[in-house]
Coordinates of C-alpha atoms in Angstrom, one line a residue:
M1 CA 40.2 -106.8 138.9
D2 CA 38.7 -106.8 135.4
A3 CA 35.2 -107.6 136.7
A4 CA 35.3 -104.8 139.2
H5 CA 34.4 -102.0 136.8
G6 CA 31.0 -100.5 137.5
R7 CA 30.5 -103.0 140.3
G8 CA 33.1 -102.3 142.9
V9 CA 36.8 -101.7 143.2
G10 CA 39.0 -103.2 145.9
G11 CA 37.8 -101.8 149.2
V12 CA 35.4 -99.2 147.7
G13 CA 32.5 -101.5 148.2
G14 CA 31.8 -103.3 151.4
G15 CA 30.8 -106.8 152.5
P16 CA 27.5 -107.6 154.2
E17 CA 29.1 -107.5 157.7
A18 CA 30.8 -104.2 157.1
E19 CA 27.6 -102.8 155.5
A20 CA 25.5 -103.9 158.5
A21 CA 28.0 -102.3 160.9
E22 CA 28.0 -99.1 158.9
V23 CA 24.2 -99.0 158.7
A24 CA 23.9 -99.7 162.4
E25 CA 26.3 -96.7 163.1
V26 CA 24.2 -94.5 160.9
A27 CA 21.1 -95.5 162.8
A28 CA 22.8 -94.8 166.1
G29 CA 23.9 -91.4 164.9
A30 CA 20.4 -90.7 163.6
E31 CA 18.9 -91.1 167.1
A32 CA 20.5 -87.8 167.9
A33 CA 18.9 -86.3 164.8
G34 CA 17.5 -82.8 164.5
A35 CA 17.7 -79.9 162.1
A36 CA 20.8 -80.3 159.9
G37 CA 21.7 -77.5 157.4
M38 CA 20.1 -79.1 154.3
A39 CA 16.5 -80.1 153.8
K40 CA 16.2 -83.8 153.9
S41 CA 13.3 -85.8 152.4
R42 CA 12.4 -89.4 151.7
G43 CA 9.7 -90.5 149.3
E44 CA 8.7 -90.3 145.7
N45 CA 10.9 -87.4 144.7
G46 CA 14.3 -89.1 145.2
P47 CA 15.8 -92.4 144.0
R48 CA 15.0 -95.2 146.3
A49 CA 17.8 -97.6 147.2
P50 CA 16.8 -101.2 146.8
A51 CA 16.9 -103.7 149.6
A52 CA 20.1 -105.4 150.5
E53 CA 19.1 -108.8 149.1
G54 CA 20.3 -107.9 145.6
S55 CA 23.7 -109.0 144.4
L56 CA 26.3 -107.3 142.2
S57 CA 28.6 -109.6 140.2
G58 CA 32.3 -109.0 140.8
T59 CA 32.1 -107.5 144.2
R60 CA 31.9 -108.5 147.8
E61 CA 28.1 -108.0 147.6
S62 CA 27.9 -111.2 145.6
L63 CA 28.3 -112.9 149.0
A64 CA 25.1 -113.9 150.6
P65 CA 23.9 -111.2 153.1
G66 CA 23.7 -112.1 156.7
P67 CA 20.3 -112.7 158.4
D68 CA 20.3 -109.2 160.0
A69 CA 21.1 -107.4 156.7
A70 CA 17.5 -106.5 155.9
A71 CA 16.8 -105.2 159.3
A72 CA 19.9 -103.2 159.3
D73 CA 19.0 -101.8 155.9
E74 CA 15.7 -100.6 157.2
L75 CA 17.5 -98.9 160.1
S76 CA 19.8 -97.0 157.8
S77 CA 17.0 -94.9 156.5
L78 CA 16.7 -93.1 159.7
G79 CA 17.5 -89.4 159.5
S80 CA 14.8 -88.1 157.1
D81 CA 12.8 -85.1 158.2
S82 CA 9.7 -86.9 159.3
E83 CA 11.8 -89.3 161.5
A84 CA 14.3 -86.8 162.8
N85 CA 11.9 -84.3 164.2
G86 CA 11.3 -86.2 167.4
F87 CA 15.0 -86.5 168.3
A88 CA 17.5 -84.1 170.0
E89 CA 19.5 -81.8 167.8
R90 CA 22.4 -83.5 166.0
R91 CA 25.9 -82.0 166.6
I92 CA 27.8 -81.3 163.3
D93 CA 31.4 -80.4 163.0
K94 CA 32.6 -77.6 160.6
F95 CA 33.0 -80.1 157.7
G96 CA 29.4 -81.3 158.1
F97 CA 30.1 -84.6 159.8
I98 CA 28.2 -85.9 162.8
V99 CA 30.3 -85.4 165.9
G100 CA 31.5 -88.7 167.3
S101 CA 31.2 -90.5 163.9
Q102 CA 34.1 -92.0 161.9
G103 CA 34.2 -89.0 159.6
A104 CA 34.4 -86.4 162.4
E105 CA 37.8 -85.3 163.7
G106 CA 39.1 -84.3 167.0
A107 CA 41.4 -81.3 167.6
L108 CA 42.1 -79.4 164.4
E109 CA 44.7 -76.8 163.5
E110 CA 42.7 -73.6 163.2
V111 CA 43.9 -70.8 160.9
P112 CA 43.8 -67.4 162.7
L113 CA 40.8 -65.4 161.5
E114 CA 42.9 -62.5 160.4
V115 CA 45.1 -64.8 158.2
L116 CA 42.0 -66.5 156.8
R117 CA 40.5 -63.1 155.8
Q118 CA 43.8 -62.1 154.1
R119 CA 43.8 -65.4 152.2
E120 CA 40.2 -64.9 151.1
S121 CA 41.0 -61.4 149.8
K122 CA 44.0 -62.8 147.8
W123 CA 42.0 -65.7 146.4
L124 CA 39.1 -63.3 145.4
D125 CA 41.6 -61.2 143.5
M126 CA 42.9 -64.3 141.7
L127 CA 39.5 -65.6 140.9
N128 CA 38.3 -62.3 139.5
N129 CA 41.4 -62.1 137.2
W130 CA 41.9 -65.8 136.7
D131 CA 43.2 -65.9 133.1
K132 CA 45.9 -63.3 133.9
W133 CA 47.0 -65.1 137.0
M134 CA 47.2 -68.5 135.2
A135 CA 49.1 -67.0 132.3
K136 CA 51.7 -65.0 134.3
K137 CA 51.6 -66.1 138.0
H138 CA 50.9 -69.8 138.0
K139 CA 53.7 -70.4 140.6
K140 CA 51.9 -68.1 143.0
I141 CA 48.7 -70.0 142.5
R142 CA 50.5 -73.3 143.3
L143 CA 52.0 -71.9 146.5
R144 CA 48.6 -70.7 147.7
C145 CA 47.1 -74.1 146.9
Q146 CA 49.8 -75.7 149.0
K147 CA 48.9 -73.3 151.9
G148 CA 45.2 -74.3 151.5
I149 CA 42.3 -72.7 149.8
P150 CA 39.9 -70.8 152.1
P151 CA 36.8 -72.9 152.8
S152 CA 34.4 -70.2 151.6
L153 CA 36.1 -70.2 148.2
R154 CA 37.2 -73.9 147.8
G155 CA 34.4 -75.0 145.6
R156 CA 34.7 -72.0 143.2
A157 CA 38.5 -72.4 143.1
W158 CA 38.2 -76.2 142.3
Q159 CA 36.0 -75.3 139.3
Y160 CA 38.5 -72.8 138.0
L161 CA 41.5 -75.0 138.6
S162 CA 40.0 -78.1 137.0
G163 CA 38.6 -76.3 134.0
G164 CA 35.1 -77.3 135.0
K165 CA 34.0 -73.7 134.9
V166 CA 35.0 -73.4 131.3
K167 CA 33.4 -76.8 130.4
L168 CA 30.1 -75.6 131.9
Q169 CA 30.3 -72.4 129.8
Q170 CA 31.1 -74.3 126.7
N171 CA 28.2 -76.7 127.2
P172 CA 25.2 -74.7 128.4
G173 CA 22.2 -76.8 129.2
K174 CA 24.1 -80.1 128.6
F175 CA 23.7 -81.3 132.2
D176 CA 20.0 -80.5 132.3
E177 CA 19.6 -82.5 129.1
L178 CA 21.4 -85.5 130.6
D179 CA 19.5 -85.0 133.8
M180 CA 16.2 -85.3 132.1
S181 CA 17.1 -88.4 130.1
P182 CA 16.0 -91.7 131.6
G183 CA 19.4 -93.4 131.7
D184 CA 20.6 -97.0 131.3
P185 CA 18.8 -99.3 133.7
K186 CA 21.9 -101.5 134.2
W187 CA 23.8 -98.5 135.6
L188 CA 20.9 -97.0 137.5
D189 CA 20.5 -100.1 139.7
V190 CA 24.2 -100.2 140.6
I191 CA 24.2 -96.4 141.4
E192 CA 21.2 -96.6 143.6
R193 CA 22.8 -99.4 145.6
D194 CA 25.9 -97.3 146.3
L195 CA 24.2 -94.0 147.3
H196 CA 23.8 -94.8 151.0
R197 CA 27.5 -95.9 151.3
Q198 CA 29.0 -92.5 150.5
F199 CA 29.9 -90.6 153.6
P200 CA 26.8 -91.8 155.6
F201 CA 27.9 -89.7 158.6
H202 CA 27.8 -86.4 156.6
E203 CA 24.7 -84.3 157.0
M204 CA 24.2 -84.2 153.2
F205 CA 24.1 -88.0 152.8
V206 CA 22.8 -89.3 156.2
S207 CA 19.1 -89.4 155.0
R208 CA 18.0 -92.1 152.6
G209 CA 16.5 -90.3 149.6
G210 CA 17.6 -86.9 150.9
H211 CA 18.8 -84.0 148.7
G212 CA 22.4 -85.1 148.9
Q213 CA 21.7 -88.6 147.7
Q214 CA 19.4 -87.2 145.0
D215 CA 22.1 -84.9 143.6
L216 CA 24.7 -87.7 143.8
F217 CA 22.4 -89.9 141.8
R218 CA 21.8 -87.2 139.2
V219 CA 25.6 -86.5 138.8
L220 CA 26.5 -90.2 138.4
K221 CA 23.6 -91.0 136.1
A222 CA 24.5 -88.0 133.9
Y223 CA 28.1 -89.2 133.6
T224 CA 27.0 -92.7 132.4
L225 CA 25.0 -90.9 129.6
Y226 CA 27.9 -88.5 128.9
R227 CA 30.4 -91.3 128.6
P228 CA 28.3 -94.5 127.9
E229 CA 31.4 -96.4 126.8
E230 CA 32.8 -96.1 130.3
G231 CA 29.5 -96.3 132.3
Y232 CA 29.8 -96.2 136.1
C233 CA 32.5 -97.3 138.5
Q234 CA 32.0 -97.4 142.2
A235 CA 35.1 -95.3 142.9
Q236 CA 33.4 -92.4 141.1
A237 CA 30.8 -92.1 143.8
P238 CA 33.0 -90.8 146.6
I239 CA 34.7 -88.4 144.2
A240 CA 31.3 -87.0 143.2
A241 CA 30.2 -86.8 146.8
V242 CA 33.2 -84.7 147.8
L243 CA 32.5 -82.4 144.9
L244 CA 28.8 -82.0 145.9
M245 CA 29.9 -81.0 149.4
H246 CA 31.4 -77.9 147.9
M247 CA 29.3 -77.0 144.8
P248 CA 25.9 -77.6 143.1
A249 CA 25.2 -80.6 141.0
E250 CA 25.8 -79.1 137.6
Q251 CA 29.2 -77.7 138.6
A252 CA 30.1 -81.0 140.4
F253 CA 29.3 -82.9 137.2
W254 CA 31.7 -80.9 135.1
C255 CA 34.4 -81.2 137.7
L256 CA 33.9 -85.0 137.7
V257 CA 34.2 -85.0 133.9
Q258 CA 37.5 -83.2 134.2
I259 CA 38.9 -85.6 136.8
C260 CA 37.9 -88.6 134.8
E261 CA 39.2 -87.3 131.4
K262 CA 42.1 -85.0 132.3
Y263 CA 43.5 -85.8 135.7
L264 CA 42.9 -89.6 135.9
P265 CA 42.1 -90.8 132.4
G266 CA 41.4 -94.5 132.2
Y267 CA 41.1 -95.0 135.9
Y268 CA 37.4 -95.9 135.7
S269 CA 37.4 -97.8 132.4
E270 CA 36.3 -101.4 132.2
K271 CA 39.6 -103.2 132.5
L272 CA 41.2 -100.8 135.0
E273 CA 44.4 -100.9 133.0
A274 CA 45.4 -97.3 133.9
I275 CA 45.3 -98.0 137.7
Q276 CA 47.3 -101.2 137.2
L277 CA 50.0 -99.2 135.3
D278 CA 50.1 -96.5 138.0
G279 CA 50.5 -99.3 140.6
E280 CA 53.7 -100.4 138.9
I281 CA 54.8 -96.8 138.6
L282 CA 54.2 -96.2 142.3
F283 CA 56.2 -99.3 143.3
S284 CA 59.1 -98.4 141.0
L285 CA 59.2 -94.8 142.5
L286 CA 59.1 -96.3 146.0
Q287 CA 62.5 -97.9 145.4
K288 CA 64.1 -94.4 145.2
V289 CA 62.0 -92.9 148.0
S290 CA 62.2 -95.7 150.5
P291 CA 64.4 -98.7 149.7
V292 CA 63.5 -100.4 153.0
A293 CA 59.7 -100.3 152.2
H294 CA 60.3 -101.4 148.6
K295 CA 62.4 -104.4 149.7
H296 CA 59.9 -105.5 152.3
L297 CA 56.9 -105.4 149.8
S298 CA 59.0 -107.2 147.2
R299 CA 60.0 -109.9 149.7
Q300 CA 56.3 -110.4 150.7
K301 CA 55.2 -110.4 147.0
I302 CA 52.4 -107.9 147.7
D303 CA 50.9 -106.6 144.6
P304 CA 50.5 -102.8 144.6
L305 CA 46.8 -103.1 143.7
L306 CA 46.2 -104.6 147.1
Y307 CA 46.9 -101.3 148.9
M308 CA 46.9 -98.5 146.4
T309 CA 43.7 -99.0 144.4
E310 CA 41.3 -97.3 146.8
W311 CA 44.0 -94.6 147.5
F312 CA 44.3 -93.5 143.9
M313 CA 40.9 -94.1 142.5
C314 CA 39.2 -92.2 145.4
A315 CA 42.0 -89.7 145.6
F316 CA 42.4 -90.6 149.3
A317 CA 38.9 -89.4 150.1
R318 CA 38.2 -92.6 152.0
T319 CA 41.6 -92.9 153.7
L320 CA 42.8 -89.7 155.2
P321 CA 41.3 -87.4 157.9
W322 CA 39.0 -84.9 156.3
S323 CA 41.2 -81.8 156.8
S324 CA 44.0 -83.7 155.1
V325 CA 41.7 -84.8 152.3
L326 CA 40.8 -81.2 151.5
R327 CA 44.4 -80.0 151.5
V328 CA 45.4 -82.9 149.3
W329 CA 42.6 -82.1 146.8
D330 CA 43.6 -78.4 146.8
M331 CA 47.1 -79.4 145.6
F332 CA 45.7 -82.2 143.3
F333 CA 43.5 -79.8 141.3
C334 CA 46.5 -77.4 140.9
E335 CA 49.4 -79.8 140.2
G336 CA 47.7 -83.0 139.0
V337 CA 48.3 -86.7 139.7
K338 CA 51.8 -86.3 141.0
I339 CA 50.2 -85.2 144.3
I340 CA 48.4 -88.5 144.5
F341 CA 51.7 -90.3 143.9
R342 CA 53.5 -88.2 146.5
V343 CA 50.9 -88.9 149.1
G344 CA 51.0 -92.6 148.5
L345 CA 54.8 -92.6 148.7
V346 CA 54.8 -90.6 151.9
L347 CA 52.3 -93.1 153.5
L348 CA 54.4 -96.1 152.4
K349 CA 57.6 -94.6 153.5
H350 CA 56.4 -93.7 157.0
A351 CA 54.4 -96.9 157.5
L352 CA 57.1 -99.4 156.3
G353 CA 60.2 -97.4 155.9
S354 CA 62.2 -98.4 159.0
P355 CA 63.3 -101.8 160.6
E356 CA 61.4 -100.9 163.8
K357 CA 58.1 -100.6 162.0
L358 CA 58.7 -103.8 160.0
K359 CA 59.0 -105.9 163.2
A360 CA 55.2 -106.0 163.4
C361 CA 54.9 -106.9 159.7
Q362 CA 56.2 -110.4 159.4
G363 CA 53.8 -111.6 156.7
Q364 CA 51.5 -110.4 154.0
Y365 CA 48.4 -110.2 156.2
E366 CA 50.2 -108.1 158.9
T367 CA 51.7 -105.8 156.2
I368 CA 48.3 -105.2 154.5
E369 CA 46.7 -104.5 157.9
Q370 CA 49.5 -102.0 158.7
L371 CA 48.7 -100.1 155.5
R372 CA 44.9 -100.2 156.2
S373 CA 45.3 -98.9 159.7
L374 CA 47.8 -96.1 159.2
S375 CA 49.1 -94.1 162.1
P376 CA 47.2 -90.9 162.7
K377 CA 50.5 -89.0 163.0
I378 CA 51.5 -89.6 159.4
M379 CA 48.0 -88.7 158.2
Q380 CA 47.9 -85.4 160.2
E381 CA 47.3 -82.4 158.0
A382 CA 50.4 -80.3 158.7
F383 CA 52.8 -83.2 158.7
L384 CA 51.4 -84.9 155.6
V385 CA 51.3 -81.7 153.5
Q386 CA 54.8 -80.7 154.5
E387 CA 56.1 -84.2 153.5
V388 CA 54.2 -84.1 150.2
V389 CA 55.5 -80.7 149.2
E390 CA 59.1 -81.6 150.0
L391 CA 59.1 -85.0 148.3
P392 CA 61.2 -84.8 145.1
V393 CA 59.0 -86.6 142.7
T394 CA 58.3 -84.7 139.5
E395 CA 56.0 -85.0 136.5
R396 CA 59.0 -85.9 134.3
Q397 CA 59.9 -88.8 136.6
I398 CA 56.3 -90.1 136.5
E399 CA 56.1 -89.8 132.7
R400 CA 59.4 -91.5 132.2
E401 CA 58.4 -94.4 134.5
H402 CA 55.1 -94.5 132.7
L403 CA 56.8 -95.2 129.4
I404 CA 59.0 -97.9 131.0
Q405 CA 56.0 -99.7 132.6
L406 CA 54.0 -99.4 129.4
R407 CA 56.7 -101.1 127.4
R408 CA 56.9 -103.9 129.9
W409 CA 53.1 -104.2 129.8
Q410 CA 53.1 -104.5 126.0
E411 CA 55.9 -107.1 126.1
T412 CA 54.0 -109.3 128.6
R413 CA 50.3 -108.6 128.0
G414 CA 50.1 -107.0 124.6
E415 CA 48.5 -103.7 123.7
L416 CA 46.2 -101.8 126.1
Q417 CA 42.5 -102.4 125.3
C418 CA 41.5 -99.0 126.7
C419 CA 42.8 -96.1 124.6
S420 CA 42.4 -93.3 127.1
P421 CA 43.5 -89.7 126.4
P422 CA 46.9 -88.5 127.7
R423 CA 47.1 -87.5 131.3
L424 CA 47.4 -83.8 132.0
H425 CA 49.4 -82.7 135.0
G426 CA 47.4 -80.0 136.7
A427 CA 45.5 -76.8 136.0
K428 CA 48.1 -75.1 133.7
A429 CA 48.5 -78.1 131.5
I430 CA 44.7 -78.4 131.1
M431 CA 44.4 -74.8 130.2
E432 CA 47.2 -75.0 127.6
A433 CA 45.9 -78.2 126.1
E434 CA 42.2 -77.1 125.7
P435 CA 41.5 -76.8 122.0
G436 CA 40.1 -73.5 120.7
P437 CA 39.9 -70.2 122.5
W438 CA 38.9 -70.3 126.1
P439 CA 35.9 -68.0 126.9
T440 CA 36.8 -65.3 129.3
L441 CA 35.8 -66.3 132.8
Q442 CA 33.4 -63.8 134.2
P443 CA 33.6 -63.5 138.0
S444 CA 30.3 -63.5 139.9
P445 CA 31.0 -61.7 143.2
S446 CA 28.6 -62.4 146.0
I447 CA 29.1 -58.9 147.5
R448 CA 28.8 -55.9 145.3
L449 CA 30.2 -52.4 146.2
P450 CA 29.5 -49.0 144.6
P451 CA 32.1 -48.0 142.0
D452 CA 33.6 -45.3 144.3
A453 CA 33.7 -47.5 147.4
L454 CA 37.0 -48.2 149.1
L455 CA 37.9 -51.9 149.4
P456 CA 39.1 -53.2 152.8
G457 CA 42.8 -52.5 153.2
S458 CA 42.9 -49.9 150.5
K459 CA 44.2 -46.4 151.2
G460 CA 43.3 -43.0 149.8
K461 CA 40.5 -41.9 147.5
P462 CA 39.7 -43.8 144.3
K463 CA 41.8 -42.7 141.4
P464 CA 40.1 -41.4 138.2
P465 CA 40.4 -43.7 135.2
R466 CA 43.5 -43.3 133.1
Q467 CA 43.4 -41.6 129.7
S468 CA 44.4 -43.7 126.7
Q469 CA 47.4 -42.6 124.6
K470 CA 45.0 -41.5 121.8
E471 CA 43.1 -39.3 124.2
K472 CA 46.3 -37.7 125.4
E473 CA 47.5 -36.9 121.9
Q474 CA 44.1 -35.4 121.0
W475 CA 44.3 -33.3 124.2
K476 CA 47.8 -32.0 123.3
Q477 CA 46.7 -31.1 119.8
A478 CA 43.7 -29.3 121.0
K479 CA 45.8 -27.4 123.6
A480 CA 48.3 -26.4 120.9
S481 CA 45.6 -25.1 118.6
G482 CA 44.1 -23.0 121.3
Q483 CA 40.7 -24.8 121.4
L484 CA 40.9 -25.3 125.1
D485 CA 40.6 -21.6 126.0
K486 CA 36.8 -22.1 126.5
S487 CA 37.0 -25.4 128.3
P488 CA 35.2 -25.9 131.6
V489 CA 36.8 -24.7 134.8
P490 CA 39.4 -27.2 136.3
S491 CA 37.0 -28.5 139.0
Q492 CA 34.4 -29.4 136.3
A493 CA 37.1 -31.1 134.2
K494 CA 38.1 -33.2 137.2
V495 CA 34.6 -34.2 137.9
A496 CA 34.1 -35.2 134.2
A497 CA 37.3 -37.2 134.2
A498 CA 36.3 -39.0 137.4
A499 CA 32.9 -39.9 135.9
G500 CA 34.6 -41.5 132.9
D501 CA 33.5 -38.9 130.3
T502 CA 35.6 -38.5 127.2
C503 CA 37.0 -35.2 126.0
P504 CA 34.6 -33.0 124.0
P505 CA 35.0 -33.1 120.2
Q506 CA 37.5 -30.5 119.0
D507 CA 35.6 -29.6 115.8
V508 CA 32.7 -28.1 117.8
P509 CA 33.5 -24.9 119.8
L510 CA 32.3 -24.9 123.3
K511 CA 29.8 -22.3 124.4
D512 CA 29.2 -20.8 127.8
P513 CA 26.1 -22.4 129.2
A514 CA 24.8 -18.9 130.2
H515 CA 24.8 -17.7 126.6
Q516 CA 23.2 -20.8 125.1
D517 CA 19.7 -20.7 123.6
P518 CA 17.2 -21.7 126.3
A519 CA 15.4 -24.2 124.0
L520 CA 18.7 -25.9 123.2
Q521 CA 19.6 -25.9 126.9
D522 CA 16.3 -27.6 127.8
S523 CA 16.7 -30.1 125.0
A524 CA 20.2 -31.0 126.3
T525 CA 18.9 -31.4 129.8
Q526 CA 16.2 -33.8 128.7
D527 CA 18.7 -35.8 126.6
S528 CA 21.1 -36.2 129.5
A529 CA 18.3 -37.3 131.8
H530 CA 17.2 -39.8 129.2
H531 CA 20.7 -41.3 128.9
R532 CA 21.1 -41.5 132.7
S533 CA 17.8 -43.4 133.0
Q534 CA 18.9 -45.8 130.3
D535 CA 22.3 -46.3 131.9
S536 CA 20.5 -47.0 135.2
V537 CA 18.2 -49.6 133.7
H538 CA 21.2 -51.3 131.9
H539 CA 23.2 -51.4 135.1
H540 CA 20.3 -53.0 137.0
S541 CA 19.7 -55.6 134.3
Q542 CA 23.3 -56.6 134.2
E543 CA 23.4 -56.9 138.0
S544 CA 20.4 -59.1 138.0
L545 CA 21.8 -61.4 135.3
T546 CA 25.1 -61.9 137.0
S547 CA 23.5 -62.4 140.3
Q548 CA 22.0 -65.7 138.9
E549 CA 25.5 -67.1 139.1
S550 CA 26.0 -66.3 142.7
E551 CA 26.2 -70.0 143.5
D552 CA 29.8 -69.9 142.2
T553 CA 30.8 -68.9 145.8
Y554 CA 29.2 -71.9 147.3
L555 CA 29.6 -71.9 151.1

């Protein structure tokens, strides 16, 4: 496993036969090509994937490619704009996968539209007041993540949960700087080889050299420059691809940084020591969750790395049905790596946790095949999420087991060579551990309403702004001294309060407008008009500035 870093991890890469079959299926799907939501291009602008003859040490690619690999590699480029215009329109499901492909799903559990709109309204309120919700109502955020983040707000919510939004604000222009840098050639070659393998049936990545593959290349290259001591690991590619399906490249880059540094530190380092430790932790926790499955795996002497490496390093993005992947990621960003452990334990429990299921697993090969071809029932969205939520595996148990396995590692293998930062369990831990003051997250709503407009579901007229305690005391003092005898009529006072005006100064007596000097009256009129024009210009400039961040709500 040591040679796998940057070159391939377990089943993340594919052999020549698997690659040829994958490429052939892409070509077959591309024959039904047409207009797909994103613009797709192929040519000088994007990174060009090399031919299949190249080899990568430490992976299955080091095997000699079959005789049809080159032809299949050529076929895999089908799907670009110039080649797709002559084909019938391609059918895409709601997740962006080509209907009939491996990534597409059949019948899905649809959330009623009214429920979805209510959830969107609640999430908008949370995102617009994120710091307050994280500080005082984190449990409510966790419950809503378990129910599922609305699709229209998922990308924005992931950025807030992971701290990627704050990272972006703390490092303005950093991604552009990395993007413009040339990069290390040894990593660029490996990244280019992996681009066409990431979700080839998704409309963003179906075209060789299209915008999806270009953005994926930019994000992965930027990370190798941001953390040159780590470089690139193949398991990072599907993680980055999932993020790009929900947000622009710069936001996806900072979310990837948070996953690699906060959620799964050490997973993508050279020796893969962190994933090996977590494999032992998973196996130890399995003894408490499912003794039957634990006993069977122990008897067969199956190392956890044989079945959990791709699960954990790709956060199940290449294992589960897509609706289940999104629900798992919603909880993962909120609660941290314990969700990954729980999902793995649920799959092992229901795949090997009964004598009836073990009848078909008499040897190592049959057991591994059982875990690679899991039953659709146990991966179904509603069933899996319910099992994960109810599984009693806590952060404290994981950390206690981590110390036990780390001690055993040091006794048998010596000290760890990779000194990764401590793992943080979820959004709240990341927020509390962030050094220095967090910048206040400024929401960027896509829909703007007038200040006096009623929100959907609200009742009654908008209330005037509340007076501060100081204003109330000044008002009482002025009233006691009799200075309010010449105040405006009540209707005018209400209008002034609703407009947000402060109380008039008490040391200047008010005059009746009818008895004021005409020159003073004209001067006051001009001053008020000037202030109104300035306020209007300031309002429009602020609105145009904040509208530049409208991609936060990335549909």
